[in-house]
Coordinates of C-alpha atoms in Angstrom, one line a residue:
M7 CA 124.8 125.3 118.5
M8 CA 126.3 122.1 117.1
E9 CA 128.3 122.5 113.8
L10 CA 129.2 119.8 111.3
P11 CA 132.9 118.8 111.2
S12 CA 134.9 120.5 108.6
R13 CA 134.4 119.3 105.0
E14 CA 138.0 118.0 105.2
V15 CA 137.9 115.1 107.7
S16 CA 141.0 113.2 109.0
G17 CA 143.0 114.7 106.3
V18 CA 140.8 113.3 103.5
A19 CA 139.6 116.1 101.2
L20 CA 135.9 115.6 100.3
S21 CA 136.0 117.7 97.1
H22 CA 135.7 114.5 95.0
D23 CA 134.5 111.1 96.4
V24 CA 135.1 109.2 93.2
Q25 CA 137.7 109.6 90.6
S26 CA 136.3 108.5 87.2
Q27 CA 137.1 108.0 83.6
P28 CA 135.1 109.7 80.9
G29 CA 131.6 108.2 80.8
E30 CA 131.8 106.9 84.3
I31 CA 129.9 108.4 87.3
R32 CA 131.7 110.9 89.5
I33 CA 130.3 112.2 92.8
D34 CA 131.0 115.8 93.7
P35 CA 129.7 118.2 96.4
M36 CA 126.8 120.3 95.2
T37 CA 127.6 124.0 94.6
P38 CA 125.4 127.0 93.8
G39 CA 126.6 126.7 90.2
D40 CA 124.9 123.3 90.0
L41 CA 121.4 124.6 90.9
P42 CA 120.0 125.2 87.4
L43 CA 120.7 121.6 86.5
V44 CA 119.6 120.3 89.9
L45 CA 116.3 122.2 89.5
A46 CA 115.7 120.8 86.1
I47 CA 115.9 117.3 87.5
E48 CA 113.9 118.3 90.6
R49 CA 111.0 119.6 88.5
R50 CA 110.9 116.4 86.4
S51 CA 111.1 114.1 89.5
F52 CA 108.7 115.5 92.1
P53 CA 105.1 116.8 92.0
T54 CA 106.0 119.5 94.6
P55 CA 109.6 120.5 93.8
W56 CA 111.8 122.6 96.0
S57 CA 112.6 126.1 94.9
E58 CA 116.0 127.4 94.0
R59 CA 115.9 129.5 97.1
A60 CA 115.4 126.4 99.2
F61 CA 118.4 124.6 97.7
A62 CA 120.5 127.8 98.0
S63 CA 119.6 128.2 101.6
E64 CA 120.5 124.6 102.3
L65 CA 123.9 125.1 100.7
R66 CA 124.6 128.5 102.3
D67 CA 122.9 128.5 105.7
N68 CA 122.3 125.0 107.0
L69 CA 125.4 123.9 109.0
Y70 CA 124.0 120.3 109.2
A71 CA 123.3 119.8 105.5
D72 CA 125.5 118.0 103.0
Y73 CA 124.4 117.8 99.3
I74 CA 126.2 115.9 96.5
V75 CA 125.7 115.5 92.7
A76 CA 126.4 112.7 90.3
R77 CA 128.0 113.5 87.0
R78 CA 128.5 111.5 83.8
G79 CA 131.3 113.2 82.0
H80 CA 130.3 116.9 82.2
R81 CA 126.6 116.2 82.6
L82 CA 124.9 116.4 86.0
V83 CA 122.7 113.3 86.2
G84 CA 121.5 113.1 89.8
Y85 CA 121.8 114.5 93.3
A86 CA 121.2 113.6 96.9
G87 CA 121.4 115.2 100.3
M88 CA 121.3 114.6 104.0
W89 CA 121.4 116.4 107.4
C90 CA 124.0 115.2 110.0
I91 CA 123.5 115.9 113.6
L92 CA 125.6 114.3 116.3
D93 CA 125.7 110.6 115.3
E94 CA 122.6 110.5 113.1
A95 CA 122.2 111.3 109.4
H96 CA 118.7 112.0 107.9
V97 CA 118.5 111.6 104.1
T98 CA 116.6 114.5 102.7
T99 CA 116.4 113.8 99.0
I100 CA 117.6 111.6 96.2
A101 CA 116.8 112.1 92.5
V102 CA 118.2 110.9 89.2
D103 CA 117.6 112.4 85.7
P104 CA 114.8 110.4 84.1
E105 CA 117.1 109.8 81.1
F106 CA 119.6 108.0 83.3
R107 CA 117.5 105.9 85.6
G108 CA 118.0 102.2 85.8
R109 CA 121.8 102.5 85.6
G110 CA 122.6 102.3 89.3
I111 CA 123.1 106.0 89.9
G112 CA 120.7 106.1 92.8
N113 CA 122.7 103.3 94.4
R114 CA 126.0 105.3 93.9
L115 CA 124.5 108.4 95.4
L116 CA 123.2 106.5 98.5
T117 CA 126.6 104.8 98.9
A118 CA 128.3 108.2 98.7
L119 CA 126.0 109.6 101.4
E120 CA 126.8 106.7 103.7
E121 CA 130.5 107.1 103.2
R122 CA 130.3 110.9 103.9
A123 CA 128.1 110.4 107.0
L124 CA 130.7 108.0 108.4
R125 CA 133.4 110.7 107.9
Y126 CA 131.2 113.2 109.8
G127 CA 130.9 110.8 112.7
C128 CA 127.4 109.5 112.1
R129 CA 126.6 106.0 113.1
R130 CA 122.9 105.7 112.1
M131 CA 120.9 106.9 109.1
T132 CA 117.2 107.3 108.5
L133 CA 114.8 108.2 105.7
E134 CA 111.2 108.1 104.6
V135 CA 109.8 106.2 101.5
R136 CA 106.4 106.1 100.0
V137 CA 104.5 102.9 100.8
S138 CA 103.9 102.4 97.1
N139 CA 107.5 102.8 96.0
H140 CA 108.7 99.2 96.1
V141 CA 111.7 100.0 93.8
A142 CA 113.2 102.5 96.2
Q143 CA 112.4 100.2 99.2
R144 CA 114.4 97.4 97.6
L145 CA 117.3 99.8 97.2
Y146 CA 117.2 100.9 100.8
L147 CA 116.8 97.3 102.1
R148 CA 119.9 96.2 100.2
H149 CA 121.8 99.1 101.9
G150 CA 120.8 97.7 105.3
F151 CA 117.8 100.0 106.1
R152 CA 114.8 98.4 107.9
P153 CA 111.2 99.6 108.2
C154 CA 110.6 100.9 111.7
G155 CA 107.3 102.8 111.5
I156 CA 104.7 104.7 109.5
R157 CA 104.1 108.4 109.1
R158 CA 100.4 108.8 108.2
G159 CA 99.6 111.2 105.3
Y160 CA 103.2 112.3 105.1
Y161 CA 103.2 113.1 101.4
V162 CA 101.0 116.2 100.9
D163 CA 100.6 115.8 97.1
N164 CA 98.3 112.8 97.6
G165 CA 98.2 112.1 101.3
E166 CA 100.2 108.8 101.0
D167 CA 101.8 107.3 104.0
A168 CA 105.5 107.1 104.4
I169 CA 107.5 104.1 105.8
I170 CA 110.2 105.2 108.2
M171 CA 113.4 103.3 107.6
W172 CA 116.5 103.2 109.7
R173 CA 120.0 101.8 109.3
D174 CA 121.1 101.4 112.9
R175 CA 124.7 100.7 112.2
L176 CA 126.7 102.5 109.5
D177 CA 129.7 100.5 108.5
P178 CA 132.1 101.2 105.7
P179 CA 129.9 100.2 102.7
G180 CA 130.9 97.1 100.7
P181 CA 129.6 96.2 97.2
V182 CA 125.8 96.6 96.8
A183 CA 124.2 95.1 93.8
A184 CA 122.3 97.9 92.0
E185 CA 119.9 95.8 90.0
G186 CA 119.1 98.9 87.9
D187 CA 117.2 100.4 90.8
D188 CA 117.5 104.2 91.2
A189 CA 116.0 107.1 93.0
P190 CA 112.2 107.2 93.0
P191 CA 110.7 108.3 89.8
T192 CA 107.9 110.2 91.5
G193 CA 107.4 111.8 94.9
R194 CA 110.2 112.7 97.3
D195 CA 110.8 109.4 98.9
A196 CA 113.6 110.6 101.2
G197 CA 112.7 113.9 102.6
L198 CA 112.0 116.1 105.5
Q199 CA 108.4 116.9 104.7
S200 CA 107.2 116.0 101.2
G201 CA 105.6 118.9 99.5
T202 CA 107.2 121.5 101.7
E203 CA 110.6 123.1 101.4
P204 CA 113.2 122.2 104.0
A205 CA 113.3 124.3 107.2
T206 CA 116.8 125.7 106.9
G207 CA 119.2 127.9 108.7
A208 CA 122.0 127.5 111.2
G209 CA 119.7 126.3 113.9
A210 CA 117.6 124.0 111.9
A211 CA 117.4 120.3 112.7
P212 CA 116.2 117.6 110.4
G213 CA 112.5 116.9 110.4
G214 CA 111.6 118.9 113.5
S215 CA 108.6 117.2 115.1
E216 CA 108.5 114.9 112.1
R217 CA 111.6 113.1 113.1
P218 CA 111.2 109.7 115.0

């Protein structure tokens, strides 16, 4: 069974990715204590939200999972997650509090995932996005993702297709213009299987048969 590297990599503690001043955005690892606020955003963002049990299992049982939150001051304003196996990272979710969308928080979360994936030894990253979500697609394109295929009927809430996007080379991220784009306002546009909770556990692997 393959395990993720320790959360402290090459002597760099991952407890905080960004040091911030009051009012700025700080990125922290997600903890069980964050789940009530995460679930509040989850339920406002997705028609088929994950349960508290699903998130708790990801944090507790899934050796491949890495979840982060964005805070503005003491307020949790967004979160994101991925699974890292060998040299590949699969983005599982990104969401931003509706009151804080359009402020580049989704961009910050995706950048943080890319940085953390590099520290864990990943060299590629993949995700899915609704064909109708052009805002999210623009964000991913600016981060170097490219469309590589279609998953037919991937989103179970309405049967919408998903575009599979890959970033084939993860380099240390440079500045990415946010243009106010954030995580998708509706639908889980980066997920394992939209409308279902993640298959978790020590032996779980991202996407199962859904993975390209």
